[in-house]
Amino acid sequence: MRALIGIVTALLLAAPAAAQTVTKIGMSAPLTGPDAAFGQGMRLGAEQAVADLNRAAGASGRKLALVVADDAGDAKQGVAVARRFAADGIRLVVGPLESSVAAATAAIYDDAGIVVVTPGASWAALTRRGHATLFRIVAGDAQQGEAAGRYLLAHEAGRRVAIVHDRTTFGRGLADAVSATLKAAGRPEVAFESLPRGSRDAADLAATLKAARVDTVYFGGLAPEAATLAHAMRDAGSTARLVASDGILDRDFATLASAAGEGTVMTVPAEPARLPEVRGRPPRTAEADALAGPTYAAVEVLAQAVDRAKSRDGRTVAAALRGAPFRTIQGEIAFDAQGDPSSGAVALRVWKRAPDGRLDYAGNETAP
């Protein structure tokens, strides 16, 4: 496991140390590895939230300290981080980002009485496994999958639909949710295939889809593989429409897919709030912006739950999180009994060619 890489503290109004209560919030994020750009956004959002909340608290006696750990988006490293947090007595955690890491660590956190608020782990089954201390800010895959399924039923009626996933927990969860929605309506997919994450060639898969006379492909996965599939389908002479999730909400999709990605439909949760740029720091990337706002909100709800519970005990804070809504930078957030956000609106946007030639989805909302 990579070592814990830093402790960020902000104390902006002088007060005697003994008069203040230090509340540690751990953060498990992929600061290295393939999702590092998103992890850096998590770090920036959490650091900014801690600084802002400490500034607002002043000398009131409450101070937040952020303990940052790199899980590299890897389940084994995430488990090591979780055990380290438990040993160090940390009872509040933001993260992990990836569903696979969250799934591997949820029982460890729950057993240790550590409350976890993830800004990104969206695997549908994650919050259905009975972990009382696990919460998430974003809409789950089931909500996005159902929205994509409804879109396919409404707009692709009479067309042959295939489902492809990238064999990750995230991608398979989306694919299963779409499949369940189609089957419930009596219109199941004609093919259920996979394109493993990291694949750079999808020619064989594209040939299989063309042979199956597929008109529309739902892809559960991330931008690089979605772009690879889009190019392969065009190279195979297929005009099938591609439908995906916010997993392709990445500048890599526009760059890698180029013209092959035009017309791709994407489900996205409510637009994340964009934090003001911090003076003296370089502008955030699109990937960082996608996670900075939700992570900021995760810190906000933990801080408010601690104040509401008048306790830093994880299980007591978890009970408080299931109470009244919390006001955050993302708007009001409330959690249901499973730890999911009680409202998780999902929009649909289309990637189109902009006047300057770029592929973009901004402002291109379509009917569900």
mmCIF file with all atom_site columns, N, CA, C and O in Angstrom, residues 143-153 178 181-182 218 243-244 267 346 348:
data_model
loop_
_atom_site.group_PDB
_atom_site.id
_atom_site.type_symbol
_atom_site.label_atom_id
_atom_site.label_alt_id
_atom_site.label_comp_id
_atom_site.label_asym_id
_atom_site.label_entity_id
_atom_site.label_seq_id
_atom_site.pdbx_PDB_ins_code
_atom_site.Cartn_x
_atom_site.Cartn_y
_atom_site.Cartn_z
_atom_site.occupancy
_atom_site.B_iso_or_equiv
_atom_site.pdbx_formal_charge
_atom_site.auth_seq_id
_atom_site.auth_comp_id
_atom_site.auth_asym_id
_atom_site.auth_atom_id
_atom_site.pdbx_PDB_model_num
ATOM 1  N N  . GLN A 1 143 ? -30.449 3.663  -10.940 1.00 0.00 ? 143 GLN A N  1
ATOM 2  C CA . GLN A 1 143 ? -31.201 4.819  -11.425 1.00 0.00 ? 143 GLN A CA 1
ATOM 3  C C  . GLN A 1 143 ? -30.771 5.195  -12.842 1.00 0.00 ? 143 GLN A C  1
ATOM 4  O O  . GLN A 1 143 ? -31.604 5.510  -13.686 1.00 0.00 ? 143 GLN A O  1
ATOM 5  N N  . GLN A 1 144 ? -29.453 5.172  -13.104 1.00 0.00 ? 144 GLN A N  1
ATOM 6  C CA . GLN A 1 144 ? -28.989 5.480  -14.459 1.00 0.00 ? 144 GLN A CA 1
ATOM 7  C C  . GLN A 1 144 ? -29.390 4.370  -15.436 1.00 0.00 ? 144 GLN A C  1
ATOM 8  O O  . GLN A 1 144 ? -29.787 4.650  -16.566 1.00 0.00 ? 144 GLN A O  1
ATOM 9  N N  . GLY A 1 145 ? -29.267 3.117  -14.993 1.00 0.00 ? 145 GLY A N  1
ATOM 10 C CA . GLY A 1 145 ? -29.634 2.006  -15.855 1.00 0.00 ? 145 GLY A CA 1
ATOM 11 C C  . GLY A 1 145 ? -31.103 2.018  -16.214 1.00 0.00 ? 145 GLY A C  1
ATOM 12 O O  . GLY A 1 145 ? -31.480 1.764  -17.370 1.00 0.00 ? 145 GLY A O  1
ATOM 13 N N  . GLU A 1 146 ? -31.931 2.306  -15.230 1.00 0.00 ? 146 GLU A N  1
ATOM 14 C CA . GLU A 1 146 ? -33.370 2.376  -15.493 1.00 0.00 ? 146 GLU A CA 1
ATOM 15 C C  . GLU A 1 146 ? -33.686 3.508  -16.455 1.00 0.00 ? 146 GLU A C  1
ATOM 16 O O  . GLU A 1 146 ? -34.521 3.368  -17.355 1.00 0.00 ? 146 GLU A O  1
ATOM 17 N N  . ALA A 1 147 ? -32.999 4.659  -16.273 1.00 0.00 ? 147 ALA A N  1
ATOM 18 C CA . ALA A 1 147 ? -33.225 5.796  -17.172 1.00 0.00 ? 147 ALA A CA 1
ATOM 19 C C  . ALA A 1 147 ? -32.799 5.451  -18.601 1.00 0.00 ? 147 ALA A C  1
ATOM 20 O O  . ALA A 1 147 ? -33.502 5.775  -19.564 1.00 0.00 ? 147 ALA A O  1
ATOM 21 N N  . ALA A 1 148 ? -31.660 4.770  -18.739 1.00 0.00 ? 148 ALA A N  1
ATOM 22 C CA . ALA A 1 148 ? -31.205 4.363  -20.065 1.00 0.00 ? 148 ALA A CA 1
ATOM 23 C C  . ALA A 1 148 ? -32.166 3.347  -20.670 1.00 0.00 ? 148 ALA A C  1
ATOM 24 O O  . ALA A 1 148 ? -32.481 3.409  -21.874 1.00 0.00 ? 148 ALA A O  1
ATOM 25 N N  . GLY A 1 149 ? -32.638 2.411  -19.846 1.00 0.00 ? 149 GLY A N  1
ATOM 26 C CA . GLY A 1 149 ? -33.594 1.421  -20.324 1.00 0.00 ? 149 GLY A CA 1
ATOM 27 C C  . GLY A 1 149 ? -34.884 2.068  -20.798 1.00 0.00 ? 149 GLY A C  1
ATOM 28 O O  . GLY A 1 149 ? -35.424 1.701  -21.858 1.00 0.00 ? 149 GLY A O  1
ATOM 29 N N  . ARG A 1 150 ? -35.378 3.041  -20.047 1.00 0.00 ? 150 ARG A N  1
ATOM 30 C CA . ARG A 1 150 ? -36.599 3.747  -20.451 1.00 0.00 ? 150 ARG A CA 1
ATOM 31 C C  . ARG A 1 150 ? -36.384 4.509  -21.757 1.00 0.00 ? 150 ARG A C  1
ATOM 32 O O  . ARG A 1 150 ? -37.273 4.572  -22.612 1.00 0.00 ? 150 ARG A O  1
ATOM 33 N N  . TYR A 1 151 ? -35.181 5.096  -21.883 1.00 0.00 ? 151 TYR A N  1
ATOM 34 C CA . TYR A 1 151 ? -34.867 5.803  -23.125 1.00 0.00 ? 151 TYR A CA 1
ATOM 35 C C  . TYR A 1 151 ? -34.897 4.830  -24.309 1.00 0.00 ? 151 TYR A C  1
ATOM 36 O O  . TYR A 1 151 ? -35.475 5.128  -25.362 1.00 0.00 ? 151 TYR A O  1
ATOM 37 N N  . LEU A 1 152 ? -34.286 3.668  -24.141 1.00 0.00 ? 152 LEU A N  1
ATOM 38 C CA . LEU A 1 152 ? -34.266 2.679  -25.217 1.00 0.00 ? 152 LEU A CA 1
ATOM 39 C C  . LEU A 1 152 ? -35.675 2.210  -25.566 1.00 0.00 ? 152 LEU A C  1
ATOM 40 O O  . LEU A 1 152 ? -36.014 2.047  -26.744 1.00 0.00 ? 152 LEU A O  1
ATOM 41 N N  . LEU A 1 153 ? -36.495 2.001  -24.552 1.00 0.00 ? 153 LEU A N  1
ATOM 42 C CA . LEU A 1 153 ? -37.865 1.548  -24.802 1.00 0.00 ? 153 LEU A CA 1
ATOM 43 C C  . LEU A 1 153 ? -38.677 2.611  -25.533 1.00 0.00 ? 153 LEU A C  1
ATOM 44 O O  . LEU A 1 153 ? -39.498 2.294  -26.403 1.00 0.00 ? 153 LEU A O  1
ATOM 45 N N  . VAL A 1 178 ? -29.886 -2.024 -17.088 1.00 0.00 ? 178 VAL A N  1
ATOM 46 C CA . VAL A 1 178 ? -30.539 -1.790 -18.384 1.00 0.00 ? 178 VAL A CA 1
ATOM 47 C C  . VAL A 1 178 ? -31.248 -3.060 -18.849 1.00 0.00 ? 178 VAL A C  1
ATOM 48 O O  . VAL A 1 178 ? -32.405 -3.020 -19.283 1.00 0.00 ? 178 VAL A O  1
ATOM 49 N N  . THR A 1 181 ? -34.483 -3.646 -17.018 1.00 0.00 ? 181 THR A N  1
ATOM 50 C CA . THR A 1 181 ? -35.549 -2.731 -17.443 1.00 0.00 ? 181 THR A CA 1
ATOM 51 C C  . THR A 1 181 ? -36.160 -3.194 -18.762 1.00 0.00 ? 181 THR A C  1
ATOM 52 O O  . THR A 1 181 ? -37.388 -3.183 -18.938 1.00 0.00 ? 181 THR A O  1
ATOM 53 N N  . LEU A 1 182 ? -35.319 -3.605 -19.698 1.00 0.00 ? 182 LEU A N  1
ATOM 54 C CA . LEU A 1 182 ? -35.828 -4.082 -20.989 1.00 0.00 ? 182 LEU A CA 1
ATOM 55 C C  . LEU A 1 182 ? -36.643 -5.365 -20.832 1.00 0.00 ? 182 LEU A C  1
ATOM 56 O O  . LEU A 1 182 ? -37.720 -5.513 -21.427 1.00 0.00 ? 182 LEU A O  1
ATOM 57 N N  . TYR A 1 218 ? -26.028 -0.448 -25.974 1.00 0.00 ? 218 TYR A N  1
ATOM 58 C CA . TYR A 1 218 ? -25.809 0.195  -24.671 1.00 0.00 ? 218 TYR A CA 1
ATOM 59 C C  . TYR A 1 218 ? -24.468 -0.281 -24.151 1.00 0.00 ? 218 TYR A C  1
ATOM 60 O O  . TYR A 1 218 ? -24.198 -1.488 -24.092 1.00 0.00 ? 218 TYR A O  1
ATOM 61 N N  . VAL A 1 243 ? -25.346 4.170  -26.703 1.00 0.00 ? 243 VAL A N  1
ATOM 62 C CA . VAL A 1 243 ? -25.936 4.773  -25.501 1.00 0.00 ? 243 VAL A CA 1
ATOM 63 C C  . VAL A 1 243 ? -25.077 4.337  -24.322 1.00 0.00 ? 243 VAL A C  1
ATOM 64 O O  . VAL A 1 243 ? -24.680 3.166  -24.236 1.00 0.00 ? 243 VAL A O  1
ATOM 65 N N  . ALA A 1 244 ? -24.760 5.269  -23.427 1.00 0.00 ? 244 ALA A N  1
ATOM 66 C CA . ALA A 1 244 ? -23.869 4.953  -22.312 1.00 0.00 ? 244 ALA A CA 1
ATOM 67 C C  . ALA A 1 244 ? -24.271 5.758  -21.084 1.00 0.00 ? 244 ALA A C  1
ATOM 68 O O  . ALA A 1 244 ? -25.324 6.401  -21.059 1.00 0.00 ? 244 ALA A O  1
ATOM 69 N N  . THR A 1 267 ? -26.460 9.053  -20.150 1.00 0.00 ? 267 THR A N  1
ATOM 70 C CA . THR A 1 267 ? -27.212 9.398  -18.941 1.00 0.00 ? 267 THR A CA 1
ATOM 71 C C  . THR A 1 267 ? -26.245 10.013 -17.945 1.00 0.00 ? 267 THR A C  1
ATOM 72 O O  . THR A 1 267 ? -25.114 9.562  -17.781 1.00 0.00 ? 267 THR A O  1
ATOM 73 N N  . VAL A 1 346 ? -31.891 11.932 -13.096 1.00 0.00 ? 346 VAL A N  1
ATOM 74 C CA . VAL A 1 346 ? -30.947 11.558 -14.152 1.00 0.00 ? 346 VAL A CA 1
ATOM 75 C C  . VAL A 1 346 ? -31.383 12.240 -15.445 1.00 0.00 ? 346 VAL A C  1
ATOM 76 O O  . VAL A 1 346 ? -32.553 12.182 -15.822 1.00 0.00 ? 346 VAL A O  1
ATOM 77 N N  . LEU A 1 348 ? -30.491 13.087 -19.734 1.00 0.00 ? 348 LEU A N  1
ATOM 78 C CA . LEU A 1 348 ? -29.876 12.475 -20.918 1.00 0.00 ? 348 LEU A CA 1
ATOM 79 C C  . LEU A 1 348 ? -29.311 13.569 -21.803 1.00 0.00 ? 348 LEU A C  1
ATOM 80 O O  . LEU A 1 348 ? -29.988 14.568 -22.090 1.00 0.00 ? 348 LEU A O  1
#
